Short mmCIF file of C-alpha atoms in Angstrom, two decimals:
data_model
loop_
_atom_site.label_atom_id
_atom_site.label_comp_id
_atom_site.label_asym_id
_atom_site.label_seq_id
_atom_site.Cartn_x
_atom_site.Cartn_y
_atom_site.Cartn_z
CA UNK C 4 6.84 -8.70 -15.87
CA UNK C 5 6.75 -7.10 -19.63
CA UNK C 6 6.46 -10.55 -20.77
CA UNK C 7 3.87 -11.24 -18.48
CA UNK C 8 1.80 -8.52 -19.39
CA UNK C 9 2.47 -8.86 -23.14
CA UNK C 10 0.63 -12.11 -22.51
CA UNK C 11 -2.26 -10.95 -20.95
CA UNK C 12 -2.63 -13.42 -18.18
CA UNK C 13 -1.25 -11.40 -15.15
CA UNK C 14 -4.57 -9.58 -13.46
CA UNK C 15 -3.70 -7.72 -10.61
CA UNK C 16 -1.12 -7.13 -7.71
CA UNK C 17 -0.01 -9.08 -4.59
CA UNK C 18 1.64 -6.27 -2.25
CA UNK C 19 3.42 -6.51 1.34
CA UNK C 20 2.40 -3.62 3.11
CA UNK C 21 4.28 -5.33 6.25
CA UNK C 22 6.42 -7.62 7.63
CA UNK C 23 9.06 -9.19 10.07
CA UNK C 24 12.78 -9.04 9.57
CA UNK C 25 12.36 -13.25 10.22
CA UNK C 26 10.30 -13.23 6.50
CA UNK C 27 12.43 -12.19 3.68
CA UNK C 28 10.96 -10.60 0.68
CA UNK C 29 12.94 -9.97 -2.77
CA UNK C 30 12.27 -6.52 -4.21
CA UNK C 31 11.85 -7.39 -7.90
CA UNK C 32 8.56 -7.86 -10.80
CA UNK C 33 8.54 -11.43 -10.92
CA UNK C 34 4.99 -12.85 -11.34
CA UNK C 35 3.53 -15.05 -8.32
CA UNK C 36 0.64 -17.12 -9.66
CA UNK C 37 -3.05 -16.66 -8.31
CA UNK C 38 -3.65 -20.48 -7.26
CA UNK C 39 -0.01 -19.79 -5.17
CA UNK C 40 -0.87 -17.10 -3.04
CA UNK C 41 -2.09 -19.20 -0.09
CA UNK C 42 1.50 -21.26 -0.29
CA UNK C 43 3.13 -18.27 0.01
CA UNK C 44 1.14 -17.64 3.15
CA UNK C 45 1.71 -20.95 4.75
CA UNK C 46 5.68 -20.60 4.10
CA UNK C 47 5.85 -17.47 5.79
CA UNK C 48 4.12 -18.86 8.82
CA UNK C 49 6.66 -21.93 8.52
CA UNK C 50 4.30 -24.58 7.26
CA UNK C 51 4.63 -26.89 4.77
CA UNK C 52 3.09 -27.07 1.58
CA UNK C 53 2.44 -30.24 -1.24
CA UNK C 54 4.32 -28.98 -4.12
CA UNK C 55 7.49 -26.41 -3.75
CA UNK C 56 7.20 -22.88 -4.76
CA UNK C 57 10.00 -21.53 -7.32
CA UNK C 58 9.02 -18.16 -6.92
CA UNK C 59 12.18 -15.78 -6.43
CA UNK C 60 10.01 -12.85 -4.34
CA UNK C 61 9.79 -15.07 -1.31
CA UNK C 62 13.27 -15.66 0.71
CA UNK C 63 14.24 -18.36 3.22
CA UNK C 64 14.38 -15.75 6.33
CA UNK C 65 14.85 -17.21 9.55
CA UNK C 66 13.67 -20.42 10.46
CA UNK C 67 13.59 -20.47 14.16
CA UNK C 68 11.32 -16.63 14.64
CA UNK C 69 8.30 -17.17 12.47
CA UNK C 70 5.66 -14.46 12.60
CA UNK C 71 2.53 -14.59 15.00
CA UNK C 72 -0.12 -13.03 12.35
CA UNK C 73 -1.29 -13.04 8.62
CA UNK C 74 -3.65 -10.31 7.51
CA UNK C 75 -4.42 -11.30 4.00
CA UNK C 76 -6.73 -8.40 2.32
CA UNK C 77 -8.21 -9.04 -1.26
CA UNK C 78 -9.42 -6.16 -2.73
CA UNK C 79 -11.71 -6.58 -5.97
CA UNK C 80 -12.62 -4.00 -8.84
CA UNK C 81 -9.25 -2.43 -9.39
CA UNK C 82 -5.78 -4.14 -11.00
CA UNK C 83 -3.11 -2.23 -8.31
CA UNK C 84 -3.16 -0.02 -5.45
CA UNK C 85 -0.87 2.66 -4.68
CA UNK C 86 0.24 0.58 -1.67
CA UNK C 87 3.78 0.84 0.21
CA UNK C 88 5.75 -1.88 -0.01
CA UNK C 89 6.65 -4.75 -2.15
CA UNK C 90 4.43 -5.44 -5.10
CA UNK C 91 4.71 -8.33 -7.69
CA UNK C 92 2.49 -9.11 -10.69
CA UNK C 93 -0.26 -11.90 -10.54
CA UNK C 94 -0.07 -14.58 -12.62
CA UNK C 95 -3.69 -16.13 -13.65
CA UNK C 96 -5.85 -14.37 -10.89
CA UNK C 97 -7.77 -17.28 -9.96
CA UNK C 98 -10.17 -17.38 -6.86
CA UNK C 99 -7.91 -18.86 -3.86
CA UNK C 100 -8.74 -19.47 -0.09
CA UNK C 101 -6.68 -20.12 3.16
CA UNK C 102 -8.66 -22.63 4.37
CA UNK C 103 -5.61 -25.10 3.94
CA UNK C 104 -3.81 -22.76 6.54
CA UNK C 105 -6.81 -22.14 8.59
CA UNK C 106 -7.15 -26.03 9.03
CA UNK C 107 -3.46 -26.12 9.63
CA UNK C 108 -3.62 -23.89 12.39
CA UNK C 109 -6.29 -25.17 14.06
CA UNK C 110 -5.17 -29.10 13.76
CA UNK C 111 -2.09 -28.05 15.45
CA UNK C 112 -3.20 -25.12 18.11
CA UNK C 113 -6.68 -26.12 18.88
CA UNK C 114 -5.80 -26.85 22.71
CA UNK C 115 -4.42 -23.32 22.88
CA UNK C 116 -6.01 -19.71 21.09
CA UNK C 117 -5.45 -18.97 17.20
CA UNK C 118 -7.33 -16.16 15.46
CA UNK C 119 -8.50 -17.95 12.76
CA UNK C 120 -10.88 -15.24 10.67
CA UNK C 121 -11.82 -15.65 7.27
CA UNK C 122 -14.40 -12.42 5.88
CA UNK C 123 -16.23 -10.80 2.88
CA UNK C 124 -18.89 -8.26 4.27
CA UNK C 125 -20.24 -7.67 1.37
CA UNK C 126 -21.43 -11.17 0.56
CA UNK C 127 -22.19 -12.28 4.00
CA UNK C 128 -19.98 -14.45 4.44
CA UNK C 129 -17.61 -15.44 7.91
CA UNK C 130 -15.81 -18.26 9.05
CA UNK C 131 -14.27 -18.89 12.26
CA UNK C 132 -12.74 -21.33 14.39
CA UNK C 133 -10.83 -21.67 17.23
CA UNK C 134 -11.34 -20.53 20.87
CA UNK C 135 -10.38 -16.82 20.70
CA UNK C 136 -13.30 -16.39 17.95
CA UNK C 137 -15.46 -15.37 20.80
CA UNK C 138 -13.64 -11.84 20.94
CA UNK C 139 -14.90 -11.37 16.93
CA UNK C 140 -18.82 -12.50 17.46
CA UNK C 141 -19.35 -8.71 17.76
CA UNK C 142 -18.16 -7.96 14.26
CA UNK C 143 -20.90 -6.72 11.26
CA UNK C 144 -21.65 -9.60 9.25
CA UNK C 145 -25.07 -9.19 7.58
CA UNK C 146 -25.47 -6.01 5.32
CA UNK C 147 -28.25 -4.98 7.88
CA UNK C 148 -25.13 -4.97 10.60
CA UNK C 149 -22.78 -3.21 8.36
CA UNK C 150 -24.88 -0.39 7.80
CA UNK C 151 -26.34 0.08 11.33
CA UNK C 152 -22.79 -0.19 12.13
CA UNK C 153 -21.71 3.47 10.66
CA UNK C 154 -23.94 5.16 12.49
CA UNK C 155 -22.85 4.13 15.50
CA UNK C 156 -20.46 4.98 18.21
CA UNK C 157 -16.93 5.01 17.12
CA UNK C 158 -17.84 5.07 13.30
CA UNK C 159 -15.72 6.21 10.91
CA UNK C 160 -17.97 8.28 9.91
CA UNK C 161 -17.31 11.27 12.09
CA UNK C 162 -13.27 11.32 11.15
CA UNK C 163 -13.45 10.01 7.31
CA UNK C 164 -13.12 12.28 4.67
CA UNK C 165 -15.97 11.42 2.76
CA UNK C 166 -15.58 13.79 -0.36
CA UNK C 167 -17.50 13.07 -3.51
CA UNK C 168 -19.35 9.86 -1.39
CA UNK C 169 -22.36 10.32 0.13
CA UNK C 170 -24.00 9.08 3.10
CA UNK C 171 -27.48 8.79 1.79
CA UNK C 172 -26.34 5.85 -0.91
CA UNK C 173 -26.41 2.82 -0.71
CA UNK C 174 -23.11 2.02 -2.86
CA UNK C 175 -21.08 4.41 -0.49
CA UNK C 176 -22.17 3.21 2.77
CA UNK C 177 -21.25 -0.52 1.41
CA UNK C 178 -17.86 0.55 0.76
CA UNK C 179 -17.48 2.57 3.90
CA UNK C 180 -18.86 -0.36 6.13
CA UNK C 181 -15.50 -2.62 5.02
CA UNK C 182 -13.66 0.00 6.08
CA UNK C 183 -15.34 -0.22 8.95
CA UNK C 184 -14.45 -3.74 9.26
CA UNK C 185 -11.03 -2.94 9.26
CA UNK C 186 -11.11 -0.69 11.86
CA UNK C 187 -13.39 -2.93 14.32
CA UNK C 188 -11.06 -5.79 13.91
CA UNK C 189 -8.20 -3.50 15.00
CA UNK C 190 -10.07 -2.06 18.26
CA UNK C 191 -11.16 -5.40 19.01
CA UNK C 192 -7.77 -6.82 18.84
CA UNK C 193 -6.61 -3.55 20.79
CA UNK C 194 -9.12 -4.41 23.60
CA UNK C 195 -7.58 -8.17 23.91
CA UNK C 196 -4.23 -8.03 23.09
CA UNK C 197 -3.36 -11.27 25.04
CA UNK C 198 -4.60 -13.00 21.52
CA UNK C 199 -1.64 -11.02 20.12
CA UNK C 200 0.50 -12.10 23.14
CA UNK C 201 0.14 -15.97 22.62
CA UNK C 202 2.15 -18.69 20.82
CA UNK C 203 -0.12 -19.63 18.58
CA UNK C 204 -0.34 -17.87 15.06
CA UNK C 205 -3.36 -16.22 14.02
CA UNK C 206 -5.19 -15.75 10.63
CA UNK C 207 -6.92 -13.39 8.71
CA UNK C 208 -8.63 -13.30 5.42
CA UNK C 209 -10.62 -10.32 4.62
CA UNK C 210 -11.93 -9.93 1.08
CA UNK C 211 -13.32 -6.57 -0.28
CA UNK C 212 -15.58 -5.97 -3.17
CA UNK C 213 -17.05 -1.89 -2.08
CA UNK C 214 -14.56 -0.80 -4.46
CA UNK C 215 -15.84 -2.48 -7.02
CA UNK C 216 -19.12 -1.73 -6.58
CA UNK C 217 -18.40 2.37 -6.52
CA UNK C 218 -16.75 1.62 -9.89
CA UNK C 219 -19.99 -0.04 -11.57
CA UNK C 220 -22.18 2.19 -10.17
CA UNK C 221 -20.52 5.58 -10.83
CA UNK C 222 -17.89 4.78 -13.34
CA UNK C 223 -13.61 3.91 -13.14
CA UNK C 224 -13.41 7.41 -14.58
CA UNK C 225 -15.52 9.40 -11.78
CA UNK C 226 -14.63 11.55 -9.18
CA UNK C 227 -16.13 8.75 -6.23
CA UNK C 228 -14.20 5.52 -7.94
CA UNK C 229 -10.57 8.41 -7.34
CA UNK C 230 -11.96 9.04 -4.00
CA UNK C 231 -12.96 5.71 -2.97
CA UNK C 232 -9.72 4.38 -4.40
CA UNK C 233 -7.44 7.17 -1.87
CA UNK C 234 -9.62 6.26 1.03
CA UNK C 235 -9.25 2.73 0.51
CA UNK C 236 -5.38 3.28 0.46
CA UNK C 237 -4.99 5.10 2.95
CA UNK C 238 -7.33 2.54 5.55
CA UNK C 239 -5.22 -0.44 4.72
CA UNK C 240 -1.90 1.31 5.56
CA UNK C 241 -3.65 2.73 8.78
CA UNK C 242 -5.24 -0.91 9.38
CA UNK C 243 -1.80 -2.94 8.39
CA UNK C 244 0.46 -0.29 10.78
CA UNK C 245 -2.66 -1.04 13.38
CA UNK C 246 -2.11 -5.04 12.88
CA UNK C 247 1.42 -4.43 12.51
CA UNK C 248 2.22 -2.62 15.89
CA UNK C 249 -0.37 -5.01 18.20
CA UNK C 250 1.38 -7.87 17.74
CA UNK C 251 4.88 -6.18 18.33
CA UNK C 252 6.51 -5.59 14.54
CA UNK C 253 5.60 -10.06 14.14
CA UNK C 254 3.04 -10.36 11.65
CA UNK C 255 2.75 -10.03 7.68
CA UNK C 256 0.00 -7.98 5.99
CA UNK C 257 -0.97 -8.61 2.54
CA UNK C 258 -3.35 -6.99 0.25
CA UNK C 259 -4.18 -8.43 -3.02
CA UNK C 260 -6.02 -6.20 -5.98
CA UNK C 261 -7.56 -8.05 -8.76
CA UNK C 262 -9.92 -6.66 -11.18
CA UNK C 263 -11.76 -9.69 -11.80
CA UNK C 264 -10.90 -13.30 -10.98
CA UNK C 265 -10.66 -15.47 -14.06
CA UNK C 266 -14.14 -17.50 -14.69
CA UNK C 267 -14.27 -21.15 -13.16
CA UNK C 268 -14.62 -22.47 -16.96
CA UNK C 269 -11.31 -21.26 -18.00
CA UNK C 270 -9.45 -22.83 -15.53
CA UNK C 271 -11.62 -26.16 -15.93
CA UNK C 272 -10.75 -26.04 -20.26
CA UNK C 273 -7.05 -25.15 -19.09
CA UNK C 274 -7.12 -28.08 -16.56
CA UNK C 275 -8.30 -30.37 -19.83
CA UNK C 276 -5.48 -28.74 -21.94
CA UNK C 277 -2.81 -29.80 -19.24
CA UNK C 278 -4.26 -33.46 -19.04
CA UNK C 279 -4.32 -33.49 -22.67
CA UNK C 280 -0.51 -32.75 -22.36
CA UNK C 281 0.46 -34.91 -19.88
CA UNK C 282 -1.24 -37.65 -21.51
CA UNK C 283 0.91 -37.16 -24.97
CA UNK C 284 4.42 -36.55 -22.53
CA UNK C 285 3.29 -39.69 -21.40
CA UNK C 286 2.34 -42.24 -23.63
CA UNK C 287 2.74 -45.83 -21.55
CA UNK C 288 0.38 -44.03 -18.82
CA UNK C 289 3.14 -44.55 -15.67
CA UNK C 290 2.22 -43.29 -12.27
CA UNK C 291 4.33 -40.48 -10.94
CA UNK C 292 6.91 -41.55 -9.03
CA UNK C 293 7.54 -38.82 -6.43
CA UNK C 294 4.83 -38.20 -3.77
CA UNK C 295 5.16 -35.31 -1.42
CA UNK C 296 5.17 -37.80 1.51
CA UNK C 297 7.81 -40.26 -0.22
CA UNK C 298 10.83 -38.97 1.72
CA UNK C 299 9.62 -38.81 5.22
CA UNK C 300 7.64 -42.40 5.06
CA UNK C 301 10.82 -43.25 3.41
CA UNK C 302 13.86 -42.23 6.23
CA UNK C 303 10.87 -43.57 8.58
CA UNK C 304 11.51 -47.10 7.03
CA UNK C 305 15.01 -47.26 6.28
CA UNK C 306 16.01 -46.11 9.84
CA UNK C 307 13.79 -48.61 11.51
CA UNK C 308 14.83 -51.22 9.76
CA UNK C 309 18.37 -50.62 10.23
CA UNK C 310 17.43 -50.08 13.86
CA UNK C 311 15.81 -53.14 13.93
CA UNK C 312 18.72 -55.07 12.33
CA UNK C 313 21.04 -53.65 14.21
CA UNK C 314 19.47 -55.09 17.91
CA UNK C 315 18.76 -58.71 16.03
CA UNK C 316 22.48 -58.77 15.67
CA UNK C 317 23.63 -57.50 18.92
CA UNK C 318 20.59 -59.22 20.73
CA UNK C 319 22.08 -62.83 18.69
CA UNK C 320 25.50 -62.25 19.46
CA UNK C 321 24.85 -62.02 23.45
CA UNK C 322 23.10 -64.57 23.19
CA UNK C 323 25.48 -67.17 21.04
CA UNK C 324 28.43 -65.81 23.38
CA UNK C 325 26.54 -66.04 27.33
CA UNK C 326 28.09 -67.96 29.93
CA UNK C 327 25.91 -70.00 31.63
CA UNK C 328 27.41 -70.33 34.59
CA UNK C 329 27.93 -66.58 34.82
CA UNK C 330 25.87 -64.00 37.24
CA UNK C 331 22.52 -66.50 36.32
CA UNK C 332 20.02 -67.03 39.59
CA UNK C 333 18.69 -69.77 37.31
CA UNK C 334 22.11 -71.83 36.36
CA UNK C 335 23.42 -71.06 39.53
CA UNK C 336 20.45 -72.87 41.38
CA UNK C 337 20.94 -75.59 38.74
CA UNK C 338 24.52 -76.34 39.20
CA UNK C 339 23.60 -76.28 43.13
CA UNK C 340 20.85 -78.77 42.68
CA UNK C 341 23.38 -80.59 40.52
CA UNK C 342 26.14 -80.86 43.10
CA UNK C 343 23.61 -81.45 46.22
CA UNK C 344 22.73 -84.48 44.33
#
């Protein structure tokens, strides 16, 4: 961790604010890097991913109970968040996605009802899949919805303690209307909890950038960044107990706080660097040799083949050995024929 930040490449936090006892998590500092975040995902939902993950924070767990839900929260503007929980330094902050799980999970649930929710209010943008998806067509997505939204019924308005933020700005009521994301997503869920209830897994991927906004409008250092910062703390424990407790103490929530995500162009010149490297490592220009799929096309071959062998031999050796004159409608007729004649 020292080493890490000596460096200057770690750029945030990746925190468990909850999770099963079937998904085992190492308290420790070691860094998980940015690009990895959505394999750590998929292993804790018990899928597969292309390359394997040496990362000592994530155990094996148990293989058989895998959890029903993960609530992935990014959080942008700020480096860590008072969060409870497991925390672990990030490694390269990079932009990342779960659409690799999200496509997972719907290739191999779409007959039956995964959550599949991928959100960032603040920039508009949603993606969903899947048949429960209905349930979450009520949910603010424009920044005309959002803010209509918290002066509605059931607001958070009315039991928030707003201190130093104001009402009448637009920066505040940004931030306030991802919280209020949070907490529609919850009721929602509350109001159909046979989505909870199923066997398929369910996804979701909020990311939140009201934070960040607070702290280029007023200031890291003002009173309304401190404020914003405590109420933002205290709605993701509230929302991850919430997510926690509907689907019955089986789900993982994650938040992730980055201050910034590393430009594209620095990981396109370090992506350059690393073929420059590979290129002197290997001079004659040889293909790789291991491909993720090598071992399963490869038992597929050998056993059929051996399979196949095996019944050419067996299938032969009947056949060398039969008597003809032994439990045959055909040779028995024959030797009839034979003897009538």
């Amino acid at each position: 961790s020292f080493l890490c930040l000596f460096l200057g490449v770690c750029g945030g936090e990746f925190s468990i604010l909850r999770s099963p006892q079937s998904v085992v998590f190492r308290d420790g500092s070691w860094p998980i890097p940015g690009e990895r975040i959505p394999d750590v995902a998929a292993l804790t939902m018990g899928f597969s991913v292309e390359e394997d993950l040496p990362w000592p924070g994530l155990g094996v767990g148990d293989l058989f109970h895998r959890p029903q839900a993960t609530v992935l929260v990014t959080v942008k503007g700020v480096d860590k968040l008072p969060v409870k929980g497991f925390s672990y330094p990030i490694e390269n902050a990079v932009p990342f996605s779960l659409d690799s799980v999200a496509n997972a999970i719907h290739t191999l649930f779409s007959e039956e009802t995964p959550v599949v929710l991928q959100l960032a209010p603040s920039e508009e943008r949603v993606y969903m899949v899947g048949k429960a998806n209905a349930v979450f067509e009520d949910l603010s997505v424009t920044l005309r919805q959002l803010r209509n939204r918290l002066f509605q019924d059931g607001s958070i308005l009315s039991s928030l303690p707003l201190n130093s933020l104001s009402r009448n700005n637009e920066v505040d009521l940004l931030f306030l209307s991802e919280l209020q994301v949070l907490h529609d997503i919850a009721s929602l869920l509350s109001r159909h909890k046979h989505l909870a209830k199923d066997h398929s897994p369910d996804l979701y991927s909020l990311e939140l950038s009201g934070l960040e906004e607070v702290g280029k409008r007023y200031g890291e250092d003002s009173q309304q960044f401190k404020d914003a910062s405590q109420i933002l703390v205290d709605s993701l424990q509230k929302f991850a107990d919430e997510m926690f407790n509907l689907y019955g103490g089986n789900a993982v929530v994650e938040v992730v706080a980055v201050k910034e995500f590393n430009s594209p162009l620095s990981r396109k010149t370090r992506s350059i660097l690393q073929a420059s490297q590979s290129k002197t490592e290997n001079p004659y220009n040889l293909a790789y040799p291991y491909n993720y799929d090598y071992s399963v096309i490869f038992n597929i071959v050998l056993w059929m083949m051996i399979g196949l062998a095996l019944a050419v031999i067996v299938i032969s050796y009947n056949l060398w050995n039969m008597d003809p004159g032994y439990d045959s409608i055909i040779y028995r007729m024959t030797n009839q024929k034979i003897r009538m004649d």
